[in-house]
C-alpha cells in the first residue's frame, strides 16, 4: 500500500467513524438501459487501490422493470450468500468487506442496511451521492449526509471508487444491451 492510499484510508476511517482504516472496500452501482437489462457492477479496492481480480458483474434476476433499491438489495443479498458458501476459502467472495459503498443516496442505504443486519453482518454501509457535475458530493447514511469537502485525500479516493464502479457497471450494461440487439 502506498503512502497516498494509506493517508486516504486513514482519513476515510475518520470521516466515517470506522474503528480502523478499511482494507477491503466493495462498491456497487446499478445500471440499466431505459428500465430493462438491469445489471450491477461491484468493484473492490484493497488497501486503497483497485483490486480487479475480485470485480464482479450481476444480472438482476428478481423482478422486471426498474427499481434501483430492490436491485441493490438483491445484489448485496446474493453477494453475502456467496460469502457464506465461500468464507473458508478467504478469497474472492470468501472475504467479507470492511466497508460497502453504494452509488446512491439515503434510499439505497435504507434498502440495504437492514438486509445486511438481518443476515447477521455488521459491515458499515454508506452511499455516495453525486453533484450535478457527477462528482462525489456527500456520503449518505440512513439519517443524513456527511460532507467530504474538508477531507481531500478521502474525497479523491471516494471519487475514484465511484468513477470506477460507475464505469464498470455501465460497461456491462452496454455490452449486455449490444448482445441483445445482435440477437434480435
XYZ file of N, CA and C in Angstrom:
552
model
N 0.879 -1.177 0.000
C 0.000 0.000 0.000
C 0.919 1.231 0.000
N 0.589 2.191 -0.858
C 1.451 3.366 -0.935
C 1.018 4.437 0.072
N 1.860 5.452 0.248
C 1.612 6.481 1.259
C 0.333 7.254 1.028
N 0.050 7.582 -0.238
C -1.157 8.348 -0.554
C -2.417 7.530 -0.229
N -2.387 6.247 -0.586
C -3.534 5.373 -0.303
C -3.721 5.211 1.202
N -2.621 5.056 1.927
C -2.685 4.918 3.385
C -3.305 6.157 4.010
N -2.861 7.335 3.566
C -3.400 8.596 4.096
C -4.894 8.714 3.777
N -5.285 8.329 2.563
C -6.696 8.412 2.160
C -7.557 7.479 3.005
N -7.072 6.268 3.258
C -7.836 5.304 4.060
C -7.933 5.754 5.513
N -6.858 6.329 6.048
C -6.893 6.865 7.419
C -7.939 7.978 7.514
N -7.919 8.882 6.524
C -8.858 9.995 6.526
C -10.297 9.500 6.338
N -10.475 8.510 5.467
C -11.805 7.928 5.247
C -12.339 7.307 6.533
N -11.482 6.609 7.269
C -11.943 5.979 8.518
C -12.349 7.041 9.546
N -11.664 8.188 9.555
C -12.073 9.281 10.456
C -13.408 9.876 10.001
N -13.540 10.131 8.699
C -14.780 10.695 8.155
C -15.984 9.819 8.498
N -15.827 8.509 8.334
C -16.935 7.568 8.528
C -17.003 7.013 9.943
N -16.089 7.447 10.803
C -16.049 6.995 12.192
C -15.907 5.473 12.282
N -15.005 4.924 11.480
C -14.730 3.482 11.498
C -13.660 3.197 12.543
N -13.683 2.006 13.150
C -12.689 1.686 14.184
C -11.260 1.630 13.644
N -11.098 1.264 12.363
C -9.764 1.232 11.750
C -9.918 1.442 10.240
N -8.841 1.827 9.565
C -8.940 2.032 8.121
C -9.363 0.738 7.406
N -10.296 0.834 6.446
C -10.772 -0.360 5.746
C -9.717 -0.905 4.782
N -9.495 -2.214 4.816
C -8.578 -2.866 3.873
C -9.346 -3.206 2.598
N -10.489 -3.905 2.754
C -11.315 -4.283 1.601
C -12.563 -3.408 1.541
N -12.683 -2.660 0.465
C -13.867 -1.829 0.219
C -14.553 -2.373 -1.012
N -15.846 -2.652 -0.888
C -16.648 -3.043 -2.049
C -17.601 -1.900 -2.365
N -17.747 -1.620 -3.660
C -18.659 -0.576 -4.087
C -19.563 -1.129 -5.177
N -20.837 -0.720 -5.145
C -21.853 -1.250 -6.047
C -22.575 -0.123 -6.775
N -22.923 -0.381 -8.032
C -23.708 0.563 -8.827
C -24.685 -0.237 -9.678
N -25.897 0.272 -9.807
C -26.932 -0.338 -10.648
C -26.949 0.405 -11.982
N -27.118 -0.337 -13.062
C -27.195 0.281 -14.380
C -28.277 -0.426 -15.189
N -28.942 0.311 -16.067
C -29.957 -0.274 -16.931
C -30.112 0.570 -18.184
N -30.719 -0.017 -19.186
C -30.996 0.687 -20.428
C -32.490 0.917 -20.499
N -32.911 2.145 -20.256
C -34.335 2.506 -20.305
C -35.206 1.537 -19.508
N -34.736 1.146 -18.331
C -35.534 0.312 -17.439
C -35.451 -1.178 -17.703
N -34.693 -1.591 -18.744
C -34.522 -3.035 -18.969
C -33.027 -3.345 -18.886
N -32.696 -4.617 -18.989
C -31.302 -5.052 -18.863
C -30.692 -4.545 -17.558
N -31.402 -4.736 -16.448
C -30.896 -4.296 -15.151
C -29.673 -5.115 -14.762
N -28.591 -4.410 -14.475
C -27.349 -5.058 -14.059
C -26.747 -4.273 -12.902
N -25.758 -4.883 -12.275
C -24.995 -4.193 -11.242
C -23.530 -4.521 -11.428
N -22.707 -3.566 -11.041
C -21.270 -3.794 -11.013
C -20.792 -3.699 -9.583
N -19.823 -4.533 -9.257
C -19.172 -4.496 -7.948
C -17.680 -4.341 -8.198
N -17.099 -3.286 -7.634
C -15.650 -3.143 -7.694
C -15.098 -3.278 -6.287
N -13.856 -3.718 -6.219
C -13.202 -3.927 -4.935
C -11.915 -3.106 -4.913
N -11.722 -2.399 -3.822
C -10.460 -1.707 -3.592
C -9.802 -2.362 -2.386
N -8.563 -2.777 -2.559
C -7.799 -3.397 -1.479
C -6.659 -2.445 -1.130
N -6.577 -2.058 0.117
C -5.565 -1.101 0.561
C -5.606 0.191 -0.250
N -6.806 0.598 -0.653
C -6.985 1.872 -1.333
C -6.742 1.855 -2.826
N -6.488 0.668 -3.395
C -6.211 0.556 -4.826
C -7.159 -0.458 -5.470
N -7.492 -0.250 -6.761
C -8.388 -1.208 -7.437
C -7.819 -2.623 -7.360
N -8.704 -3.577 -7.058
C -8.343 -4.991 -6.943
C -9.206 -5.744 -7.953
N -8.816 -5.616 -9.235
C -9.682 -6.019 -10.346
C -10.018 -7.506 -10.374
N -9.162 -8.340 -9.808
C -9.456 -9.774 -9.861
C -10.719 -10.131 -9.056
N -11.149 -9.230 -8.152
C -12.362 -9.500 -7.371
C -13.582 -8.727 -7.867
N -13.453 -7.996 -8.977
C -14.613 -7.308 -9.531
C -15.650 -8.345 -9.945
N -16.921 -7.947 -9.916
C -17.981 -8.883 -10.290
C -19.134 -8.135 -10.959
N -19.775 -8.816 -11.894
C -20.967 -8.284 -12.553
C -22.163 -9.145 -12.155
N -23.299 -8.492 -12.003
C -24.533 -9.186 -11.639
C -25.632 -8.808 -12.625
N -26.382 -9.790 -13.089
C -27.635 -9.517 -13.794
C -28.733 -9.572 -12.748
N -29.614 -8.589 -12.776
C -30.716 -8.567 -11.813
C -31.755 -9.580 -12.269
N -32.118 -10.499 -11.373
C -32.991 -11.612 -11.732
C -34.328 -11.589 -11.011
N -34.414 -10.860 -9.904
C -35.560 -10.977 -9.009
C -36.864 -10.398 -9.516
N -36.808 -9.521 -10.533
C -38.031 -8.856 -10.992
C -37.764 -8.186 -12.324
N -38.818 -7.767 -12.993
C -38.706 -6.982 -14.218
C -38.996 -5.527 -13.882
N -38.601 -4.640 -14.763
C -38.838 -3.225 -14.525
C -37.661 -2.609 -13.797
N -37.827 -1.357 -13.427
C -36.725 -0.597 -12.849
C -37.007 -0.270 -11.389
N -36.180 -0.793 -10.502
C -36.256 -0.475 -9.082
C -34.839 -0.573 -8.527
N -34.163 0.569 -8.489
C -32.761 0.571 -8.066
C -32.577 0.050 -6.644
N -33.533 0.356 -5.752
C -33.399 -0.097 -4.366
C -33.521 -1.622 -4.269
N -34.526 -2.175 -4.928
C -34.699 -3.631 -4.915
C -33.530 -4.314 -5.623
N -33.037 -3.698 -6.687
C -31.879 -4.250 -7.403
C -30.661 -4.301 -6.492
N -30.420 -3.206 -5.784
C -29.266 -3.131 -4.883
C -29.404 -4.166 -3.765
N -30.597 -4.294 -3.212
C -30.826 -5.278 -2.143
C -30.585 -6.696 -2.658
N -31.061 -6.991 -3.879
C -30.852 -8.327 -4.456
C -29.366 -8.630 -4.609
N -28.623 -7.687 -5.143
C -27.193 -7.892 -5.393
C -26.430 -8.105 -4.085
N -26.697 -7.277 -3.084
C -25.997 -7.405 -1.799
C -26.358 -8.739 -1.135
N -27.624 -9.134 -1.231
C -28.063 -10.409 -0.673
C -27.327 -11.577 -1.349
N -27.262 -11.537 -2.674
C -26.564 -12.607 -3.410
C -25.081 -12.638 -3.047
N -24.491 -11.446 -2.916
C -23.073 -11.379 -2.581
C -22.800 -11.980 -1.196
N -23.632 -11.637 -0.214
C -23.415 -12.152 1.143
C -23.743 -13.636 1.253
N -24.697 -14.116 0.454
C -24.951 -15.560 0.413
C -23.732 -16.305 -0.131
N -23.061 -15.722 -1.123
C -21.839 -16.327 -1.652
C -20.733 -16.330 -0.587
N -20.695 -15.300 0.243
C -19.714 -15.268 1.332
C -19.926 -16.480 2.243
N -21.191 -16.770 2.570
C -21.480 -17.917 3.439
C -20.942 -19.206 2.825
N -21.068 -19.339 1.502
C -20.612 -20.558 0.819
C -19.088 -20.634 0.723
N -18.433 -19.480 0.645
C -17.008 -19.469 0.301
C -16.086 -18.925 1.387
N -16.638 -18.637 2.584
C -15.806 -17.967 3.598
C -14.583 -18.777 4.009
N -14.637 -20.093 3.883
C -13.482 -20.916 4.246
C -12.307 -20.715 3.296
N -12.582 -20.229 2.066
C -11.513 -20.032 1.092
C -10.708 -18.763 1.378
N -11.339 -17.782 2.039
C -10.723 -16.487 2.320
C -10.189 -15.813 1.061
N -10.867 -16.067 -0.073
C -10.533 -15.427 -1.348
C -11.823 -14.995 -2.021
N -11.746 -14.030 -2.905
C -12.919 -13.603 -3.659
C -14.103 -13.308 -2.761
N -15.226 -13.997 -3.020
C -16.419 -13.805 -2.194
C -16.236 -14.346 -0.781
N -15.162 -15.076 -0.542
C -14.868 -15.586 0.795
C -14.298 -14.534 1.728
N -14.136 -13.315 1.233
C -13.661 -12.197 2.056
C -14.840 -11.270 2.321
N -15.085 -10.986 3.587
C -16.134 -10.030 3.947
C -15.527 -8.633 3.889
N -16.187 -7.690 3.187
C -15.593 -6.355 3.090
C -15.600 -5.626 4.435
N -14.655 -4.696 4.582
C -14.599 -3.845 5.772
C -15.544 -2.652 5.627
N -15.971 -2.382 4.383
C -16.816 -1.229 4.088
C -17.537 -1.483 2.774
N -18.828 -1.150 2.739
C -19.608 -1.211 1.497
C -20.038 0.208 1.147
N -19.730 0.615 -0.080
C -20.138 1.920 -0.593
C -21.107 1.718 -1.754
N -22.274 2.310 -1.656
C -23.298 2.193 -2.687
C -23.326 3.471 -3.507
N -23.419 3.337 -4.821
C -23.572 4.520 -5.653
C -25.029 4.937 -5.539
N -25.294 5.910 -4.679
C -26.662 6.349 -4.441
C -26.792 7.035 -3.096
N -28.001 7.439 -2.799
C -28.250 8.224 -1.598
C -28.839 7.429 -0.450
N -29.546 8.170 0.418
C -30.117 7.588 1.643
C -31.021 6.398 1.354
N -31.800 6.475 0.271
C -32.718 5.386 -0.058
C -32.000 4.072 -0.301
N -30.851 4.147 -0.978
C -30.066 2.939 -1.224
C -29.565 2.341 0.081
N -29.055 3.207 0.956
C -28.550 2.736 2.250
C -29.695 2.117 3.049
N -30.841 2.783 3.064
C -32.009 2.285 3.815
C -32.517 0.959 3.255
N -32.330 0.724 1.955
C -32.779 -0.529 1.343
C -31.843 -1.693 1.660
N -30.579 -1.386 1.919
C -29.576 -2.437 2.062
C -29.184 -2.718 3.515
N -29.067 -1.671 4.321
C -28.543 -1.836 5.685
C -29.364 -2.828 6.528
N -30.701 -2.711 6.562
C -31.472 -3.684 7.367
C -31.311 -5.124 6.861
N -31.187 -5.282 5.558
C -30.990 -6.605 4.966
C -29.677 -7.210 5.459
N -28.614 -6.420 5.408
C -27.294 -6.897 5.838
C -27.331 -7.263 7.319
N -27.972 -6.423 8.138
C -28.093 -6.710 9.575
C -28.903 -7.995 9.804
N -29.991 -8.154 9.043
C -30.842 -9.343 9.222
C -30.102 -10.620 8.838
N -29.083 -10.491 7.986
C -28.270 -11.651 7.604
C -27.153 -11.906 8.616
N -27.071 -11.028 9.651
C -26.113 -11.239 10.722
C -24.761 -10.577 10.523
N -24.670 -9.621 9.609
C -23.386 -8.963 9.344
C -23.401 -7.531 9.856
N -22.231 -7.085 10.289
C -22.093 -5.735 10.817
C -21.075 -4.961 9.972
N -21.311 -4.926 8.667
C -20.419 -4.221 7.751
C -20.934 -2.780 7.606
N -20.074 -1.779 7.798
C -20.512 -0.397 7.600
C -20.935 -0.165 6.145
N -22.078 0.523 5.965
C -22.634 0.768 4.634
C -22.943 2.249 4.494
N -22.431 2.840 3.422
C -22.679 4.247 3.137
C -22.996 4.410 1.657
N -23.693 5.488 1.348
C -23.958 5.836 -0.040
C -23.025 6.951 -0.483
N -22.873 7.070 -1.795
C -22.077 8.158 -2.368
C -22.978 8.917 -3.330
N -23.321 10.148 -2.978
C -24.212 10.945 -3.825
C -23.376 11.951 -4.616
N -23.755 12.122 -5.891
C -23.008 12.999 -6.789
C -23.652 14.372 -6.884
N -22.835 15.345 -7.298
C -23.376 16.666 -7.599
C -23.759 16.720 -9.082
N -24.152 17.895 -9.565
C -24.595 17.993 -10.961
C -23.437 17.858 -11.959
N -22.198 17.879 -11.474
C -21.046 17.632 -12.349
C -20.570 16.179 -12.241
N -21.406 15.332 -11.645
C -21.115 13.900 -11.471
C -19.880 13.645 -10.618
N -19.622 14.514 -9.631
C -18.536 14.297 -8.692
C -19.140 13.960 -7.340
N -18.449 13.139 -6.584
C -18.932 12.759 -5.263
C -19.142 14.026 -4.429
N -20.379 14.240 -4.000
C -20.718 15.452 -3.252
C -20.739 15.175 -1.753
N -21.424 14.101 -1.372
C -21.562 13.753 0.042
C -21.584 12.242 0.208
N -21.295 11.824 1.428
C -21.504 10.440 1.840
C -22.859 10.418 2.541
N -23.694 9.453 2.181
C -25.020 9.386 2.791
C -25.106 8.234 3.776
N -25.887 8.496 4.820
C -26.214 7.479 5.816
C -27.734 7.348 5.794
N -28.276 6.470 6.618
C -29.738 6.387 6.715
C -30.311 7.693 7.269
N -29.517 8.366 8.091
C -30.006 9.534 8.818
C -29.694 10.867 8.160
N -28.735 10.899 7.244
C -28.379 12.191 6.674
C -27.167 12.112 5.778
N -26.409 13.210 5.771
C -25.274 13.320 4.872
C -24.030 13.780 5.623
N -22.890 13.302 5.146
C -21.595 13.729 5.669
C -20.864 14.457 4.552
N -20.451 15.681 4.797
C -19.708 16.430 3.791
C -18.299 15.870 3.674
N -17.829 15.713 2.453
C -16.481 15.194 2.234
C -15.511 16.298 1.820
N -16.006 17.525 1.677
C -15.181 18.608 1.115
C -13.930 18.914 1.928
N -13.961 18.742 3.234
C -12.776 19.054 4.044
C -11.858 17.838 4.217
N -12.169 16.739 3.555
C -11.366 15.516 3.622
C -10.788 15.238 2.228
N -9.782 16.005 1.833
C -9.286 15.994 0.454
C -8.823 14.615 -0.017
N -7.988 13.933 0.753
C -7.484 12.636 0.268
C -8.594 11.582 0.269
N -9.481 11.624 1.261
C -10.624 10.700 1.269
C -11.546 11.017 0.096
N -11.764 12.307 -0.177
C -12.595 12.727 -1.309
C -12.041 12.175 -2.620
N -10.727 12.287 -2.810
C -10.108 11.778 -4.037
C -10.293 10.262 -4.161
N -10.130 9.552 -3.056
C -10.322 8.100 -3.068
C -11.784 7.752 -3.377
N -12.718 8.413 -2.697
C -14.145 8.155 -2.932
C -14.530 8.439 -4.378
N -13.998 9.529 -4.933
C -14.285 9.869 -6.328
C -13.760 8.785 -7.259
N -12.551 8.292 -6.998
C -12.010 7.246 -7.872
C -12.803 5.943 -7.737
N -13.262 5.619 -6.538
C -14.092 4.417 -6.351
C -15.420 4.592 -7.087
N -16.054 5.754 -6.912
C -17.354 5.989 -7.548
C -17.231 6.000 -9.070
N -16.187 6.635 -9.587
C -15.968 6.648 -11.033
C -15.749 5.234 -11.563
N -14.971 4.447 -10.835
C -14.649 3.088 -11.284
C -15.880 2.180 -11.262
N -16.674 2.221 -10.201
C -17.855 1.352 -10.138
C -18.873 1.777 -11.197
N -18.978 3.076 -11.443
C -19.899 3.566 -12.472
C -19.442 3.095 -13.861
N -18.159 3.258 -14.156
C -17.604 2.822 -15.436
C -17.841 1.322 -15.636
N -17.558 0.546 -14.602
C -17.655 -0.911 -14.683
C -19.102 -1.366 -14.915
N -20.059 -0.775 -14.227
C -21.454 -1.194 -14.383
C -22.031 -0.722 -15.725
N -21.674 0.471 -16.159
C -22.137 0.980 -17.461
C -21.590 0.115 -18.594
N -20.325 -0.251 -18.482
C -19.687 -1.100 -19.495
C -20.457 -2.424 -19.640
N -20.821 -3.019 -18.510
C -21.563 -4.274 -18.531
C -22.956 -4.067 -19.123
N -23.616 -2.997 -18.724
C -24.956 -2.698 -19.236
C -24.923 -2.537 -20.754
N -23.936 -1.798 -21.258
C -23.818 -1.581 -22.710
C -23.556 -2.878 -23.452
N -22.643 -3.709 -22.920
C -22.321 -4.962 -23.614
C -23.533 -5.889 -23.624
N -24.283 -5.900 -22.529
C -25.478 -6.743 -22.460
C -26.542 -6.245 -23.452
N -26.688 -4.923 -23.535
C -27.656 -4.328 -24.452
C -27.266 -4.608 -25.904
N -25.979 -4.494 -26.215
C -25.489 -4.769 -27.583
C -25.693 -6.227 -27.953
N -25.433 -7.139 -27.016
C -25.634 -8.556 -27.280
C -27.100 -8.858 -27.566
N -28.006 -8.216 -26.832
C -29.436 -8.391 -27.047
C -29.843 -7.872 -28.427
N -29.280 -6.718 -28.808
C -29.575 -6.132 -30.115
C -29.089 -7.026 -31.243
N -27.938 -7.653 -31.058
C -27.404 -8.541 -32.086
C -28.251 -9.806 -32.220
N -28.787 -10.293 -31.084
C -29.645 -11.485 -31.133
C -30.924 -11.228 -31.914
N -31.475 -10.022 -31.783
C -32.713 -9.716 -32.496
C -32.363 -9.155 -33.876
